[in-house]
mmCIF file of C-alpha atoms in Angstrom:
data_model
loop_
_atom_site.group_PDB
_atom_site.id
_atom_site.type_symbol
_atom_site.label_atom_id
_atom_site.label_comp_id
_atom_site.label_asym_id
_atom_site.label_seq_id
_atom_site.Cartn_x
_atom_site.Cartn_y
_atom_site.Cartn_z
ATOM 1 C CA MET A 1 73.963 5.229 16.274
ATOM 2 C CA THR A 2 77.662 5.275 15.454
ATOM 3 C CA ILE A 3 78.599 2.894 12.637
ATOM 4 C CA LEU A 4 81.740 0.841 13.222
ATOM 5 C CA LEU A 5 84.241 0.226 10.447
ATOM 6 C CA PRO A 6 84.627 -3.411 9.354
ATOM 7 C CA SER A 7 88.139 -3.708 10.813
ATOM 8 C CA ILE A 8 87.006 -2.438 14.196
ATOM 9 C CA MET A 9 84.019 -4.789 14.150
ATOM 10 C CA ALA A 10 86.304 -7.705 13.410
ATOM 11 C CA LEU A 11 88.504 -6.891 16.411
ATOM 12 C CA ILE A 12 85.468 -6.541 18.684
ATOM 13 C CA THR A 13 84.080 -9.833 17.419
ATOM 14 C CA LEU A 14 87.273 -11.804 17.907
ATOM 15 C CA ALA A 15 87.854 -10.417 21.373
ATOM 16 C CA CYS A 16 84.319 -10.527 22.690
ATOM 17 C CA VAL A 17 82.395 -13.447 21.233
ATOM 18 C CA ARG A 18 84.286 -16.057 23.271
ATOM 19 C CA ASP A 19 83.843 -13.953 26.434
ATOM 20 C CA ALA A 20 80.123 -13.620 25.731
ATOM 21 C CA VAL A 21 79.789 -17.358 25.202
ATOM 22 C CA ASN A 22 81.485 -18.086 28.531
ATOM 23 C CA ALA A 23 79.687 -15.384 30.486
ATOM 24 C CA TYR A 24 76.152 -15.872 29.181
ATOM 25 C CA GLY A 25 76.117 -19.532 28.291
ATOM 26 C CA VAL A 26 75.438 -18.899 24.595
ATOM 27 C CA HIS A 27 76.114 -21.991 22.466
ATOM 28 C CA HIS A 28 79.009 -21.684 20.022
ATOM 29 C CA ALA A 29 76.754 -22.751 17.122
ATOM 30 C CA THR A 30 74.530 -19.716 17.682
ATOM 31 C CA VAL A 31 77.251 -17.069 17.587
ATOM 32 C CA ALA A 32 78.970 -17.456 14.235
ATOM 33 C CA PRO A 33 81.131 -14.313 13.850
ATOM 34 C CA THR A 34 79.951 -13.745 10.294
ATOM 35 C CA ILE A 35 76.919 -15.092 8.443
ATOM 36 C CA GLU A 36 75.394 -14.891 4.995
ATOM 37 C CA SER A 37 71.817 -13.882 5.610
ATOM 38 C CA GLU A 38 69.035 -14.533 3.087
ATOM 39 C CA ILE A 39 67.330 -11.234 3.952
ATOM 40 C CA HIS A 40 70.298 -8.896 3.387
ATOM 41 C CA ASP A 41 72.625 -8.418 0.413
ATOM 42 C CA HIS A 42 75.859 -8.195 2.446
ATOM 43 C CA PRO A 43 77.501 -10.447 5.066
ATOM 44 C CA LEU A 44 76.403 -9.762 8.652
ATOM 45 C CA THR A 45 78.914 -9.620 11.495
ATOM 46 C CA LEU A 46 78.141 -10.387 15.121
ATOM 47 C CA PHE A 47 78.518 -7.460 17.505
ATOM 48 C CA GLY A 48 80.146 -9.263 20.423
ATOM 49 C CA LYS A 49 78.592 -7.356 23.330
ATOM 50 C CA LEU A 50 75.130 -7.273 24.812
ATOM 51 C CA ILE A 51 73.537 -3.944 23.863
ATOM 52 C CA SER A 52 70.122 -2.351 23.590
ATOM 53 C CA PHE A 53 69.072 -1.683 19.975
ATOM 54 C CA THR A 54 66.103 -1.533 17.629
ATOM 55 C CA CYS A 55 66.051 -4.299 15.039
ATOM 56 C CA ASP A 56 65.967 -2.918 11.483
ATOM 57 C CA CYS A 57 64.041 -5.984 10.373
ATOM 58 C CA CYS A 58 61.175 -6.389 12.826
ATOM 59 C CA ASP A 59 61.360 -2.925 14.483
ATOM 60 C CA LYS A 60 61.306 -4.524 17.947
ATOM 61 C CA GLU A 61 63.646 -3.609 20.775
ATOM 62 C CA GLY A 62 66.533 -5.980 21.437
ATOM 63 C CA ASN A 63 68.874 -6.493 24.379
ATOM 64 C CA SER A 64 71.356 -9.014 23.041
ATOM 65 C CA MET A 65 74.263 -9.400 20.627
ATOM 66 C CA PRO A 66 72.937 -8.157 17.295
ATOM 67 C CA TYR A 67 74.256 -8.817 13.815
ATOM 68 C CA LEU A 68 75.196 -5.782 11.776
ATOM 69 C CA CYS A 69 76.138 -5.185 8.190
ATOM 70 C CA GLY A 70 79.872 -5.137 7.492
ATOM 71 C CA ARG A 71 79.430 -2.722 4.566
ATOM 72 C CA ASN A 72 78.328 0.262 6.643
ATOM 73 C CA CYS A 73 74.627 -0.078 5.773
ATOM 74 C CA GLY A 74 73.650 0.669 9.326
ATOM 75 C CA PHE A 75 71.636 -2.574 9.344
ATOM 76 C CA TRP A 76 71.234 -4.089 12.843
ATOM 77 C CA VAL A 77 69.149 -7.214 13.415
ATOM 78 C CA HIS A 78 68.284 -9.825 16.012
ATOM 79 C CA HIS A 79 69.944 -13.218 15.561
ATOM 80 C CA ASN A 80 66.553 -14.778 14.809
ATOM 81 C CA CYS A 81 65.700 -12.129 12.235
ATOM 82 C CA ALA A 82 69.073 -12.558 10.522
ATOM 83 C CA SER A 83 68.196 -16.255 10.111
ATOM 84 C CA LEU A 84 64.818 -15.655 8.411
ATOM 85 C CA PRO A 85 64.326 -17.319 4.996
ATOM 86 C CA ARG A 86 63.986 -15.070 1.949
ATOM 87 C CA MET A 87 60.881 -16.996 0.882
ATOM 88 C CA VAL A 88 58.206 -18.994 2.710
ATOM 89 C CA LYS A 89 55.076 -20.861 1.672
ATOM 90 C CA SER A 90 51.995 -20.701 3.869
ATOM 91 C CA ILE A 91 49.330 -23.394 3.593
ATOM 92 C CA ARG A 92 46.797 -20.553 3.535
ATOM 93 C CA HIS A 93 48.019 -18.847 0.353
ATOM 94 C CA LYS A 94 48.570 -20.354 -3.088
ATOM 95 C CA HIS A 95 51.745 -18.368 -3.862
ATOM 96 C CA PRO A 96 55.051 -18.172 -1.983
ATOM 97 C CA LEU A 97 55.629 -15.103 0.207
ATOM 98 C CA ASN A 98 58.833 -13.135 -0.192
ATOM 99 C CA PHE A 99 60.621 -11.242 2.556
ATOM 100 C CA THR A 100 60.746 -7.500 2.021
ATOM 101 C CA ASN A 101 62.107 -4.731 4.276
ATOM 102 C CA SER A 102 59.119 -2.586 3.340
ATOM 103 C CA ILE A 103 56.377 -2.409 0.743
ATOM 104 C CA GLU A 104 57.121 0.428 -1.657
ATOM 105 C CA GLY A 105 54.349 2.880 -2.296
ATOM 106 C CA ASP A 106 52.205 1.578 0.555
ATOM 107 C CA ASP A 107 50.993 4.545 2.566
ATOM 108 C CA SER A 108 48.059 2.704 4.114
ATOM 109 C CA GLU A 109 47.727 2.920 7.890
ATOM 110 C CA GLN A 110 45.220 0.051 8.013
ATOM 111 C CA ARG A 111 47.005 -3.015 6.657
ATOM 112 C CA LEU A 112 46.053 -6.379 8.108
ATOM 113 C CA CYS A 113 48.218 -9.446 8.369
ATOM 114 C CA GLN A 114 46.197 -11.988 6.386
ATOM 115 C CA LEU A 115 47.190 -14.800 8.752
ATOM 116 C CA CYS A 116 46.416 -13.399 12.212
ATOM 117 C CA VAL A 117 44.115 -10.548 11.095
ATOM 118 C CA LYS A 118 45.956 -7.965 13.210
ATOM 119 C CA MET A 119 47.580 -4.707 12.149
ATOM 120 C CA VAL A 120 50.947 -4.926 10.400
ATOM 121 C CA ASP A 121 53.519 -2.201 9.818
ATOM 122 C CA THR A 122 54.613 -2.419 6.171
ATOM 123 C CA ASN A 123 57.430 0.091 6.734
ATOM 124 C CA HIS A 124 59.499 -2.752 8.224
ATOM 125 C CA GLY A 125 60.115 -6.405 7.476
ATOM 126 C CA VAL A 126 57.124 -8.434 6.298
ATOM 127 C CA TYR A 127 56.381 -11.383 4.020
ATOM 128 C CA TYR A 128 54.582 -10.342 0.896
ATOM 129 C CA CYS A 129 52.909 -11.695 -2.243
ATOM 130 C CA SER A 130 53.009 -8.887 -4.816
ATOM 131 C CA ARG A 131 50.601 -10.742 -7.120
ATOM 132 C CA CYS A 132 47.803 -10.717 -4.574
ATOM 133 C CA ASN A 133 48.891 -7.773 -2.376
ATOM 134 C CA TYR A 134 48.934 -10.343 0.453
ATOM 135 C CA VAL A 135 50.970 -9.410 3.532
ATOM 136 C CA ALA A 136 51.861 -11.271 6.721
ATOM 137 C CA HIS A 137 53.828 -10.660 9.917
ATOM 138 C CA LEU A 138 57.262 -12.278 10.065
ATOM 139 C CA ASP A 139 56.238 -14.460 13.024
ATOM 140 C CA CYS A 140 52.938 -15.490 11.424
ATOM 141 C CA ALA A 141 54.476 -16.455 8.073
ATOM 142 C CA THR A 142 57.271 -18.488 9.705
ATOM 143 C CA ASN A 143 55.051 -20.318 12.197
ATOM 144 C CA LYS A 144 55.973 -23.951 11.558
ATOM 145 C CA GLU A 145 52.411 -25.210 12.013
ATOM 146 C CA GLY A 146 51.260 -22.997 9.149
ATOM 147 C CA MET A 147 54.128 -23.531 6.695
ATOM 148 C CA ASP A 148 53.921 -25.789 3.644
ATOM 149 C CA GLU A 149 56.472 -28.463 4.541
ATOM 150 C CA THR A 150 56.745 -29.858 0.999
ATOM 151 C CA PHE A 151 57.526 -26.483 -0.559
ATOM 152 C CA MET A 152 60.039 -25.541 2.142
ATOM 153 C CA GLN A 153 61.860 -28.845 1.667
ATOM 154 C CA LYS A 154 62.105 -28.146 -2.067
ATOM 155 C CA LEU A 155 63.387 -24.646 -1.349
ATOM 156 C CA LYS A 156 66.336 -25.831 0.785
ATOM 157 C CA GLY A 157 69.651 -25.384 -0.970
ATOM 158 C CA LYS A 158 68.178 -23.392 -3.862
ATOM 159 C CA ASP A 159 70.017 -20.312 -5.026
ATOM 160 C CA PRO A 160 68.071 -17.035 -5.605
ATOM 161 C CA ILE A 161 67.599 -17.715 -9.322
ATOM 162 C CA GLU A 162 66.165 -21.184 -8.696
ATOM 163 C CA SER A 163 63.930 -19.675 -6.024
ATOM 164 C CA ILE A 164 62.486 -17.223 -8.554
ATOM 165 C CA ILE A 165 61.549 -20.183 -10.780
ATOM 166 C CA MET A 166 59.693 -21.678 -7.811
ATOM 167 C CA LEU A 167 57.483 -18.581 -7.718
ATOM 168 C CA GLU A 168 55.397 -20.309 -10.342
ATOM 169 C CA TYR A 169 54.699 -23.057 -7.830
ATOM 170 C CA GLU A 170 51.014 -23.891 -7.336
ATOM 171 C CA ASP A 171 49.743 -25.616 -4.236
ATOM 172 C CA LEU A 172 50.790 -29.236 -4.424
ATOM 173 C CA SER A 173 48.156 -30.058 -7.058
ATOM 174 C CA PHE A 174 45.427 -29.302 -4.526
ATOM 175 C CA ASP A 175 42.876 -29.109 -7.333
ATOM 176 C CA GLY A 176 43.520 -32.788 -8.002
ATOM 177 C CA PHE A 177 42.241 -33.641 -4.522
ATOM 178 C CA THR A 178 38.812 -32.157 -5.228
ATOM 179 C CA LYS A 179 38.292 -34.500 -8.184
ATOM 180 C CA GLU A 180 38.399 -37.663 -6.050
ATOM 181 C CA ILE A 181 34.730 -38.333 -5.237
ATOM 182 C CA SER A 182 33.465 -40.510 -2.365
ATOM 183 C CA TYR A 183 30.643 -42.339 -4.152
ATOM 184 C CA ILE A 184 29.760 -44.462 -7.183
ATOM 185 C CA VAL A 185 26.793 -43.545 -9.366
ATOM 186 C CA LYS A 186 24.339 -46.452 -9.838
ATOM 187 C CA ARG A 187 21.490 -44.736 -11.734
ATOM 188 C CA THR A 188 20.849 -41.300 -13.222
ATOM 189 C CA GLU A 189 17.896 -39.371 -14.650
ATOM 190 C CA GLY A 190 17.527 -36.128 -16.550
ATOM 191 C CA GLU A 191 17.179 -34.529 -19.965
ATOM 192 C CA ASP A 192 19.004 -32.026 -22.181
ATOM 193 C CA LYS A 193 22.397 -33.272 -21.014
ATOM 194 C CA ILE A 194 21.548 -32.359 -17.403
ATOM 195 C CA GLU A 195 21.675 -35.563 -15.392
ATOM 196 C CA MET A 196 21.421 -36.176 -11.662
ATOM 197 C CA ALA A 197 22.460 -39.293 -9.816
ATOM 198 C CA ILE A 198 19.296 -40.827 -8.311
ATOM 199 C CA GLU A 199 21.001 -43.848 -6.780
ATOM 200 C CA ILE A 200 24.535 -44.070 -5.471
ATOM 201 C CA LYS A 201 26.884 -46.251 -3.417
ATOM 202 C CA HIS A 202 28.626 -44.189 -0.725
ATOM 203 C CA PHE A 203 31.664 -45.409 1.212
ATOM 204 C CA GLY A 204 30.019 -44.460 4.518
ATOM 205 C CA HIS A 205 27.060 -46.829 4.264
ATOM 206 C CA GLU A 206 26.565 -50.474 3.369
ATOM 207 C CA HIS A 207 23.422 -50.007 1.259
ATOM 208 C CA ASP A 208 22.737 -47.954 -1.841
ATOM 209 C CA LEU A 209 21.373 -44.434 -1.223
ATOM 210 C CA LYS A 210 18.471 -42.976 -3.204
ATOM 211 C CA LEU A 211 17.872 -39.340 -4.048
ATOM 212 C CA THR A 212 15.013 -37.764 -2.097
ATOM 213 C CA LYS A 213 13.528 -34.441 -3.257
ATOM 214 C CA GLU A 214 10.939 -33.866 -0.527
ATOM 215 C CA LEU A 215 11.284 -33.655 3.243
ATOM 216 C CA GLU A 216 8.472 -35.098 5.367
ATOM 217 C CA ASN A 217 9.997 -35.018 8.856
ATOM 218 C CA TYR A 218 12.755 -33.222 10.724
ATOM 219 C CA VAL A 219 15.898 -35.367 10.337
ATOM 220 C CA ILE A 220 19.623 -34.945 10.815
ATOM 221 C CA CYS A 221 22.304 -35.512 8.171
ATOM 222 C CA ASP A 222 24.592 -38.407 9.176
ATOM 223 C CA GLY A 223 27.517 -36.591 7.564
ATOM 224 C CA CYS A 224 27.601 -33.059 8.950
ATOM 225 C CA ILE A 225 25.111 -33.704 11.813
ATOM 226 C CA GLN A 226 23.077 -30.655 10.779
ATOM 227 C CA PRO A 227 19.349 -30.504 9.948
ATOM 228 C CA ILE A 228 18.754 -31.996 6.503
ATOM 229 C CA PHE A 229 17.140 -30.211 3.556
ATOM 230 C CA PRO A 230 16.242 -31.502 0.065
ATOM 231 C CA PRO A 231 17.568 -32.778 -2.186
ATOM 232 C CA PHE A 232 19.364 -35.413 -0.124
ATOM 233 C CA TYR A 233 20.274 -39.089 -0.291
ATOM 234 C CA SER A 234 18.801 -41.673 2.045
ATOM 235 C CA CYS A 235 18.576 -45.326 2.970
ATOM 236 C CA ALA A 236 14.980 -45.959 4.093
ATOM 237 C CA GLN A 237 15.950 -49.304 5.589
ATOM 238 C CA CYS A 238 18.477 -47.775 8.019
ATOM 239 C CA ASN A 239 17.205 -44.188 8.335
ATOM 240 C CA PHE A 240 20.586 -43.020 7.024
ATOM 241 C CA PHE A 241 20.620 -39.535 5.457
ATOM 242 C CA LEU A 242 23.212 -37.446 3.685
ATOM 243 C CA HIS A 243 22.953 -33.960 2.221
ATOM 244 C CA LYS A 244 23.701 -33.923 -1.499
ATOM 245 C CA SER A 245 26.562 -31.565 -0.632
ATOM 246 C CA CYS A 246 27.942 -34.056 1.933
ATOM 247 C CA VAL A 247 27.779 -36.877 -0.643
ATOM 248 C CA GLU A 248 29.800 -34.735 -3.031
ATOM 249 C CA LEU A 249 32.606 -34.028 -0.530
ATOM 250 C CA PRO A 250 36.066 -34.894 -1.931
ATOM 251 C CA THR A 251 37.855 -37.850 -0.366
ATOM 252 C CA LYS A 252 40.947 -35.656 0.224
ATOM 253 C CA MET A 253 41.307 -31.973 0.994
ATOM 254 C CA ARG A 254 43.732 -29.312 2.195
ATOM 255 C CA HIS A 255 42.686 -27.009 5.026
ATOM 256 C CA PRO A 256 44.302 -23.866 6.493
ATOM 257 C CA LEU A 257 44.219 -25.402 9.973
ATOM 258 C CA HIS A 258 46.625 -28.219 9.109
ATOM 259 C CA GLN A 259 49.820 -28.758 7.086
ATOM 260 C CA HIS A 260 49.026 -32.177 5.666
ATOM 261 C CA PRO A 261 46.320 -33.526 3.360
ATOM 262 C CA LEU A 262 43.187 -34.699 5.194
ATOM 263 C CA ILE A 263 41.322 -37.906 4.330
ATOM 264 C CA LEU A 264 37.515 -38.260 4.571
ATOM 265 C CA ARG A 265 36.342 -40.916 7.063
ATOM 266 C CA LEU A 266 33.094 -41.880 8.842
ATOM 267 C CA ARG A 267 33.545 -41.874 12.612
ATOM 268 C CA ARG A 268 30.519 -43.996 13.511
ATOM 269 C CA PRO A 269 30.225 -45.827 15.863
ATOM 270 C CA LYS A 270 33.255 -44.167 17.509
ATOM 271 C CA LEU A 271 33.431 -40.553 18.606
ATOM 272 C CA GLY A 272 36.245 -38.181 17.737
ATOM 273 C CA MET A 273 36.979 -34.603 18.725
ATOM 274 C CA CYS A 274 37.211 -31.888 16.071
ATOM 275 C CA ASN A 275 40.384 -29.841 16.417
ATOM 276 C CA ALA A 276 38.576 -26.677 15.297
ATOM 277 C CA CYS A 277 35.422 -26.558 17.419
ATOM 278 C CA SER A 278 36.407 -29.086 20.124
ATOM 279 C CA CYS A 279 33.093 -30.919 19.707
ATOM 280 C CA LEU A 280 32.760 -34.694 19.667
ATOM 281 C CA SER A 281 31.306 -36.129 16.473
ATOM 282 C CA ASN A 282 30.466 -39.498 14.921
ATOM 283 C CA GLY A 283 29.675 -38.168 11.445
ATOM 284 C CA LEU A 284 31.899 -37.654 8.421
ATOM 285 C CA THR A 285 35.282 -36.329 9.438
ATOM 286 C CA TYR A 286 38.497 -35.280 7.687
ATOM 287 C CA VAL A 287 41.516 -36.801 9.422
ATOM 288 C CA CYS A 288 45.296 -36.790 9.377
ATOM 289 C CA ASN A 289 46.232 -40.091 10.973
ATOM 290 C CA ALA A 290 49.913 -39.152 11.287
ATOM 291 C CA CYS A 291 49.099 -36.159 13.507
ATOM 292 C CA ASN A 292 45.884 -37.368 15.159
ATOM 293 C CA PHE A 293 44.205 -34.305 13.700
ATOM 294 C CA SER A 294 40.568 -34.192 12.615
ATOM 295 C CA LEU A 295 37.928 -31.777 11.394
ATOM 296 C CA ASP A 296 34.221 -32.470 11.317
ATOM 297 C CA VAL A 297 32.440 -31.625 8.054
ATOM 298 C CA SER A 298 30.895 -28.360 9.278
ATOM 299 C CA CYS A 299 34.284 -26.951 10.285
ATOM 300 C CA SER A 300 36.086 -28.272 7.200
ATOM 301 C CA LEU A 301 33.678 -26.370 4.935
ATOM 302 C CA MET A 302 34.056 -23.024 6.646
ATOM 303 C CA PRO A 303 35.664 -20.467 4.294
ATOM 304 C CA GLU A 304 38.651 -18.394 5.394
ATOM 305 C CA ARG A 305 36.529 -15.251 4.869
ATOM 306 C CA LEU A 306 33.135 -15.452 6.458
ATOM 307 C CA THR A 307 29.991 -13.343 6.351
ATOM 308 C CA HIS A 308 27.774 -14.242 9.307
ATOM 309 C CA ASP A 309 24.292 -13.045 10.281
ATOM 310 C CA GLY A 310 25.576 -12.505 13.833
ATOM 311 C CA HIS A 311 27.979 -9.708 12.844
ATOM 312 C CA LYS A 312 27.878 -6.842 10.332
ATOM 313 C CA HIS A 313 31.538 -6.994 9.202
ATOM 314 C CA LEU A 314 33.628 -9.514 7.343
ATOM 315 C CA LEU A 315 35.220 -12.197 9.535
ATOM 316 C CA ILE A 316 38.591 -13.729 8.630
ATOM 317 C CA PHE A 317 40.109 -16.901 10.007
ATOM 318 C CA SER A 318 42.992 -16.055 12.323
ATOM 319 C CA SER A 319 46.093 -18.239 12.770
ATOM 320 C CA SER A 320 47.118 -16.231 15.849
ATOM 321 C CA THR A 321 48.668 -18.372 18.579
ATOM 322 C CA SER A 322 47.583 -15.935 21.291
ATOM 323 C CA THR A 323 44.687 -16.912 23.584
ATOM 324 C CA GLU A 324 41.532 -14.937 22.833
ATOM 325 C CA LYS A 325 37.888 -15.332 23.771
ATOM 326 C CA CYS A 326 34.894 -15.720 21.446
ATOM 327 C CA SER A 327 32.517 -12.741 21.571
ATOM 328 C CA ALA A 328 29.534 -15.103 21.223
ATOM 329 C CA CYS A 329 30.304 -17.506 24.111
ATOM 330 C CA ASN A 330 33.370 -16.172 25.960
ATOM 331 C CA SER A 331 35.352 -19.402 25.439
ATOM 332 C CA GLU A 332 38.817 -19.921 23.914
ATOM 333 C CA SER A 333 39.462 -21.865 20.716
ATOM 334 C CA LYS A 334 40.255 -21.443 16.991
ATOM 335 C CA ILE A 335 38.748 -18.155 15.842
ATOM 336 C CA PHE A 336 37.580 -15.864 13.078
ATOM 337 C CA ARG A 337 38.451 -12.222 13.661
ATOM 338 C CA CYS A 338 36.598 -9.148 12.463
ATOM 339 C CA SER A 339 38.528 -7.118 9.909
ATOM 340 C CA LYS A 340 37.215 -3.821 11.295
ATOM 341 C CA CYS A 341 36.451 -4.194 15.028
ATOM 342 C CA GLU A 342 37.207 -6.331 18.059
ATOM 343 C CA PHE A 343 34.574 -9.019 17.386
ATOM 344 C CA ILE A 344 35.827 -12.643 17.534
ATOM 345 C CA LEU A 345 33.905 -15.795 16.631
ATOM 346 C CA ASN A 346 35.064 -19.353 17.249
ATOM 347 C CA PHE A 347 34.388 -22.347 14.994
ATOM 348 C CA LYS A 348 31.797 -23.884 17.292
ATOM 349 C CA TYR A 349 29.546 -20.858 17.231
ATOM 350 C CA ALA A 350 30.307 -20.050 13.577
ATOM 351 C CA THR A 351 28.910 -23.479 12.642
ATOM 352 C CA LEU A 352 25.782 -23.426 14.851
ATOM 353 C CA PRO A 353 22.660 -24.118 12.731
ATOM 354 C CA HIS A 354 20.231 -21.242 12.408
ATOM 355 C CA THR A 355 17.333 -23.473 13.507
ATOM 356 C CA MET A 356 17.495 -26.463 15.801
ATOM 357 C CA LYS A 357 15.134 -29.112 17.162
ATOM 358 C CA TYR A 358 15.172 -29.982 20.874
ATOM 359 C CA GLU A 359 13.734 -33.405 21.634
ATOM 360 C CA GLN A 360 11.756 -32.263 24.680
ATOM 361 C CA HIS A 361 10.161 -29.255 22.972
ATOM 362 C CA GLU A 362 7.540 -29.277 20.210
ATOM 363 C CA HIS A 363 8.738 -26.176 18.311
ATOM 364 C CA LEU A 364 11.920 -25.336 16.495
ATOM 365 C CA PHE A 365 14.454 -23.036 18.153
ATOM 366 C CA THR A 366 16.060 -20.152 16.278
ATOM 367 C CA LEU A 367 19.566 -18.836 16.973
ATOM 368 C CA HIS A 368 19.547 -15.273 18.378
ATOM 369 C CA TYR A 369 22.489 -12.960 18.786
ATOM 370 C CA THR A 370 21.233 -10.196 21.110
ATOM 371 C CA VAL A 371 18.728 -9.859 23.928
ATOM 372 C CA GLU A 372 15.796 -7.590 23.099
ATOM 373 C CA ASP A 373 14.455 -6.963 26.608
ATOM 374 C CA ASN A 374 15.884 -4.985 29.507
ATOM 375 C CA SER A 375 15.683 -7.669 32.190
ATOM 376 C CA SER A 376 18.375 -7.540 34.834
ATOM 377 C CA GLU A 377 18.513 -11.345 35.073
ATOM 378 C CA TYR A 378 18.897 -13.913 32.328
ATOM 379 C CA TYR A 379 18.367 -17.666 32.682
ATOM 380 C CA CYS A 380 18.360 -20.729 30.478
ATOM 381 C CA ASP A 381 14.905 -22.313 30.538
ATOM 382 C CA ILE A 382 16.348 -25.803 30.086
ATOM 383 C CA CYS A 383 19.069 -26.000 32.728
ATOM 384 C CA GLU A 384 17.693 -23.038 34.743
ATOM 385 C CA ALA A 385 21.217 -21.683 35.224
ATOM 386 C CA GLU A 386 22.025 -18.034 34.787
ATOM 387 C CA ARG A 387 23.358 -17.115 31.357
ATOM 388 C CA ASP A 388 25.435 -14.221 30.049
ATOM 389 C CA ALA A 389 23.205 -11.682 28.283
ATOM 390 C CA LYS A 390 26.030 -10.909 25.818
ATOM 391 C CA ASN A 391 26.224 -14.488 24.598
ATOM 392 C CA TRP A 392 24.234 -16.028 21.745
ATOM 393 C CA PHE A 393 21.250 -18.203 22.568
ATOM 394 C CA TYR A 394 18.475 -20.301 21.032
ATOM 395 C CA TYR A 395 14.905 -19.017 21.303
ATOM 396 C CA CYS A 396 11.414 -20.433 20.765
ATOM 397 C CA VAL A 397 9.210 -17.495 19.854
ATOM 398 C CA ASP A 398 6.003 -19.491 20.313
ATOM 399 C CA CYS A 399 6.738 -20.199 23.969
ATOM 400 C CA ASP A 400 9.065 -17.335 24.857
ATOM 401 C CA TYR A 401 11.580 -20.049 25.738
ATOM 402 C CA LEU A 402 15.344 -19.342 25.793
ATOM 403 C CA ALA A 403 18.250 -21.762 26.088
ATOM 404 C CA HIS A 404 22.026 -22.054 25.992
ATOM 405 C CA PRO A 405 23.260 -23.408 22.653
ATOM 406 C CA HIS A 406 24.962 -26.277 24.465
ATOM 407 C CA CYS A 407 21.679 -27.182 26.171
ATOM 408 C CA ILE A 408 19.995 -27.424 22.757
ATOM 409 C CA PHE A 409 22.888 -28.734 20.697
ATOM 410 C CA GLY A 410 25.001 -30.428 23.330
ATOM 411 C CA TYR A 411 28.771 -30.530 23.473
ATOM 412 C CA ALA A 412 28.842 -33.185 20.762
ATOM 413 C CA LYS A 413 27.765 -33.490 17.140
ATOM 414 C CA ILE A 414 26.260 -36.993 17.272
ATOM 415 C CA ASP A 415 23.791 -38.702 14.937
ATOM 416 C CA LYS A 416 20.003 -38.289 15.104
ATOM 417 C CA GLU A 417 19.472 -41.110 17.589
ATOM 418 C CA ASP A 418 20.898 -38.781 20.234
ATOM 419 C CA PHE A 419 18.881 -35.707 19.343
#
């Protein structure tokens, strides 16, 4: 591509920008003749004609009025790319990410964006944390829903030197959130400086809860709405049960699915929908009242990197905004993506319990991931509807009885009275 001298570019800009604005309806505010870009060392000048070009920042084709470097660098970029910030902060990573035109010394052909879990070309513009070797697509790192609003507000107006100081920034004192417990210890027992609370007052129940170390019957935790296991806390008067781990949940948390801090609440008696798995729940829930956003306990505790019995490879939470279907149920929702193959798992199926009790069946059901027979037809023995052989299912080995997960579990995570 022929590089234009600065004086020629200036003449083109002055003569053509106004014509382009009139002809194509481009707003004056979007076509500043010269801009100071945060991602390039020199001023960028608008090329005042619509042309086809390849952006030197994102490596995507453009058919618009690009900005180009006035110092003969041969640097051509989209308007949007020219406006990218030099530094961003994702809610999913503890350090800021810096824009870089390429990652020096990186000859890997298999680099994954840590936000969407798709391939990324590190020979062109990316956002990068050199401390952690953490890389992200430009679009993924600048997605407003995933950016740390507080950090980005602090960054506004900072010069490059001040921005470097902010590299020491740590996530909004997130660790302080985990220290705020949701219960008061009433009595303890133990020896050798190892004590355990045997009676507590939890915000989610009116009576004191006592520690139980043995399980006599199949019961459901009123917090996460999953089968309970010892040790757990209970109120015998009300048949209220909480896993020890659910009792110890912090009252506030940060989660990669949402920008703002989430507060722990008990839904009961009302129902609320989880924004991760789309299930209704009346158990413990983390909520952001300002955004009407909520996560049930099971989804809130899911790690960003997941090892699941249903798949042999590591699964990573994906912030991708594209619509993709879960490999376990063929539905669309928030997903974990395999780091090595095309397998996708949504939050609902990632949080299914391994064993489940169905009220009209005497035995426990176990979650299965593949069909072991060669039958040409597959049906759910509860609803008697045909089911997809590729989808996960619950199975009673004693009765050779198969069922859809939603027929066993339902579309809601509701307390034990409904199981």
